[in-house]
Amino acid sequence: EPCGIVKVRDFGLAKLQDPDAESADLTMRGAVCGSPAYMSPEQIRGEALDARTDIYSLAITLYEALTGKYPHDAIGLTDLFAKKLMAEPTPLRTYLPTIDPALEATIMRAMSREPEDRQPDARALRKELRAALKANKDD
């Protein structure tokens, strides 16, 4: 099924950059490169990144595709980063009152602030999404 495949690309570009000796003239200390709306909390904190960072960014994309909005209503970059670090995303049901609870739970889990609370990898996220969609189709 060609439509059954999602490829996550280039989310790694959204990170806080610190210059090294070779690129000091190119990047200011603490400069943001990429798309802050899709940055995970661990990216904002400058922590090590793994597949769960991409899970977070994909969940933001799913949220936006379903609602036309971002999960954190913020004014400016500082407010956005503060909300990503300290506030829960706006529940999907706020914008989609009839959303299937299992689908909402899967996407909201993928946007958890702490990486260990998210699905461990894309296969696990796919499994949860398929289960939610199948359950919804069976209703």
Short mmCIF file of N, CA and C in Angstrom, two decimals, residues 4 6-8 11 51-63 92 102-112 117-133:
data_model
loop_
_atom_site.label_atom_id
_atom_site.label_comp_id
_atom_site.label_asym_id
_atom_site.label_seq_id
_atom_site.Cartn_x
_atom_site.Cartn_y
_atom_site.Cartn_z
N GLY A 4 0.23 3.73 2.74
CA GLY A 4 0.39 3.27 4.11
C GLY A 4 1.75 3.54 4.70
N VAL A 6 4.64 6.38 5.95
CA VAL A 6 4.99 7.75 6.32
C VAL A 6 6.50 7.78 6.46
N LYS A 7 7.13 8.73 5.82
CA LYS A 7 8.57 8.90 5.95
C LYS A 7 8.83 10.19 6.69
N VAL A 8 9.57 10.09 7.77
CA VAL A 8 9.93 11.25 8.58
C VAL A 8 11.31 11.70 8.14
N PHE A 11 13.59 16.29 10.50
CA PHE A 11 13.24 16.88 11.78
C PHE A 11 14.48 17.19 12.60
N ALA A 51 14.98 8.37 18.38
CA ALA A 51 13.79 8.21 17.54
C ALA A 51 12.55 8.87 18.16
N ARG A 52 12.50 8.96 19.47
CA ARG A 52 11.32 9.55 20.12
C ARG A 52 11.18 11.04 19.82
N THR A 53 12.28 11.68 19.46
CA THR A 53 12.21 13.08 19.04
C THR A 53 11.43 13.19 17.74
N ASP A 54 11.69 12.27 16.82
CA ASP A 54 10.95 12.26 15.56
C ASP A 54 9.48 11.88 15.78
N ILE A 55 9.22 11.02 16.75
CA ILE A 55 7.83 10.67 17.11
C ILE A 55 7.09 11.94 17.52
N TYR A 56 7.74 12.75 18.36
CA TYR A 56 7.14 14.00 18.81
C TYR A 56 6.83 14.91 17.61
N SER A 57 7.80 15.10 16.75
CA SER A 57 7.62 15.99 15.60
C SER A 57 6.53 15.48 14.66
N LEU A 58 6.47 14.17 14.45
CA LEU A 58 5.42 13.59 13.62
C LEU A 58 4.05 13.81 14.27
N ALA A 59 3.98 13.69 15.58
CA ALA A 59 2.71 13.91 16.28
C ALA A 59 2.24 15.36 16.11
N ILE A 60 3.17 16.31 16.15
CA ILE A 60 2.81 17.71 15.92
C ILE A 60 2.23 17.86 14.51
N THR A 61 2.85 17.19 13.56
CA THR A 61 2.37 17.23 12.17
C THR A 61 0.97 16.62 12.06
N LEU A 62 0.73 15.49 12.71
CA LEU A 62 -0.60 14.87 12.70
C LEU A 62 -1.63 15.80 13.34
N TYR A 63 -1.27 16.38 14.46
CA TYR A 63 -2.16 17.31 15.17
C TYR A 63 -2.54 18.47 14.24
N LEU A 92 -6.79 17.34 21.53
CA LEU A 92 -7.38 17.34 20.18
C LEU A 92 -8.89 17.54 20.23
N ALA A 102 -9.27 6.76 21.25
CA ALA A 102 -8.03 6.00 21.10
C ALA A 102 -7.06 6.72 20.17
N LEU A 103 -7.57 7.33 19.11
CA LEU A 103 -6.72 8.09 18.20
C LEU A 103 -6.14 9.31 18.91
N GLU A 104 -7.01 10.00 19.65
CA GLU A 104 -6.53 11.16 20.40
C GLU A 104 -5.46 10.74 21.41
N ALA A 105 -5.69 9.66 22.13
CA ALA A 105 -4.72 9.21 23.14
C ALA A 105 -3.38 8.86 22.50
N THR A 106 -3.41 8.25 21.34
CA THR A 106 -2.17 7.87 20.66
C THR A 106 -1.38 9.11 20.26
N ILE A 107 -2.04 10.08 19.67
CA ILE A 107 -1.35 11.30 19.24
C ILE A 107 -0.88 12.11 20.44
N MET A 108 -1.72 12.21 21.46
CA MET A 108 -1.32 12.97 22.65
C MET A 108 -0.14 12.30 23.35
N ARG A 109 -0.12 10.97 23.38
CA ARG A 109 1.02 10.25 23.97
C ARG A 109 2.30 10.56 23.20
N ALA A 110 2.19 10.61 21.88
CA ALA A 110 3.35 10.89 21.04
C ALA A 110 3.89 12.31 21.26
N MET A 111 3.05 13.20 21.80
CA MET A 111 3.48 14.57 22.11
C MET A 111 3.84 14.76 23.58
N SER A 112 4.04 13.69 24.30
CA SER A 112 4.40 13.80 25.72
C SER A 112 5.68 14.61 25.86
N ASP A 117 7.83 8.78 27.89
CA ASP A 117 6.38 8.62 27.91
C ASP A 117 5.78 8.45 26.52
N ARG A 118 6.59 8.65 25.49
CA ARG A 118 6.14 8.48 24.10
C ARG A 118 6.32 7.04 23.63
N GLN A 119 5.78 6.75 22.48
CA GLN A 119 6.04 5.47 21.84
C GLN A 119 7.55 5.39 21.58
N PRO A 120 8.13 4.21 21.74
CA PRO A 120 9.59 4.11 21.63
C PRO A 120 10.14 4.28 20.21
N ASP A 121 9.32 4.00 19.22
CA ASP A 121 9.80 4.12 17.84
C ASP A 121 8.60 4.22 16.90
N ALA A 122 8.91 4.41 15.61
CA ALA A 122 7.85 4.60 14.61
C ALA A 122 6.97 3.37 14.46
N ARG A 123 7.55 2.18 14.60
CA ARG A 123 6.74 0.95 14.49
C ARG A 123 5.67 0.90 15.59
N ALA A 124 6.06 1.26 16.79
CA ALA A 124 5.09 1.26 17.90
C ALA A 124 4.00 2.30 17.67
N LEU A 125 4.38 3.46 17.17
CA LEU A 125 3.38 4.49 16.87
C LEU A 125 2.45 4.01 15.77
N ARG A 126 3.01 3.42 14.72
CA ARG A 126 2.19 2.89 13.62
C ARG A 126 1.21 1.84 14.13
N LYS A 127 1.67 0.95 15.00
CA LYS A 127 0.81 -0.09 15.56
C LYS A 127 -0.36 0.52 16.32
N GLU A 128 -0.08 1.53 17.15
CA GLU A 128 -1.15 2.20 17.91
C GLU A 128 -2.12 2.94 17.00
N LEU A 129 -1.58 3.63 16.00
CA LEU A 129 -2.46 4.35 15.06
C LEU A 129 -3.35 3.39 14.29
N ARG A 130 -2.77 2.29 13.82
CA ARG A 130 -3.58 1.31 13.08
C ARG A 130 -4.66 0.70 13.97
N ALA A 131 -4.32 0.40 15.21
CA ALA A 131 -5.31 -0.17 16.14
C ALA A 131 -6.45 0.84 16.37
N ALA A 132 -6.10 2.11 16.55
CA ALA A 132 -7.12 3.13 16.77
C ALA A 132 -8.01 3.29 15.54
N LEU A 133 -7.41 3.30 14.38
CA LEU A 133 -8.17 3.46 13.15
C LEU A 133 -9.04 2.23 12.87
#
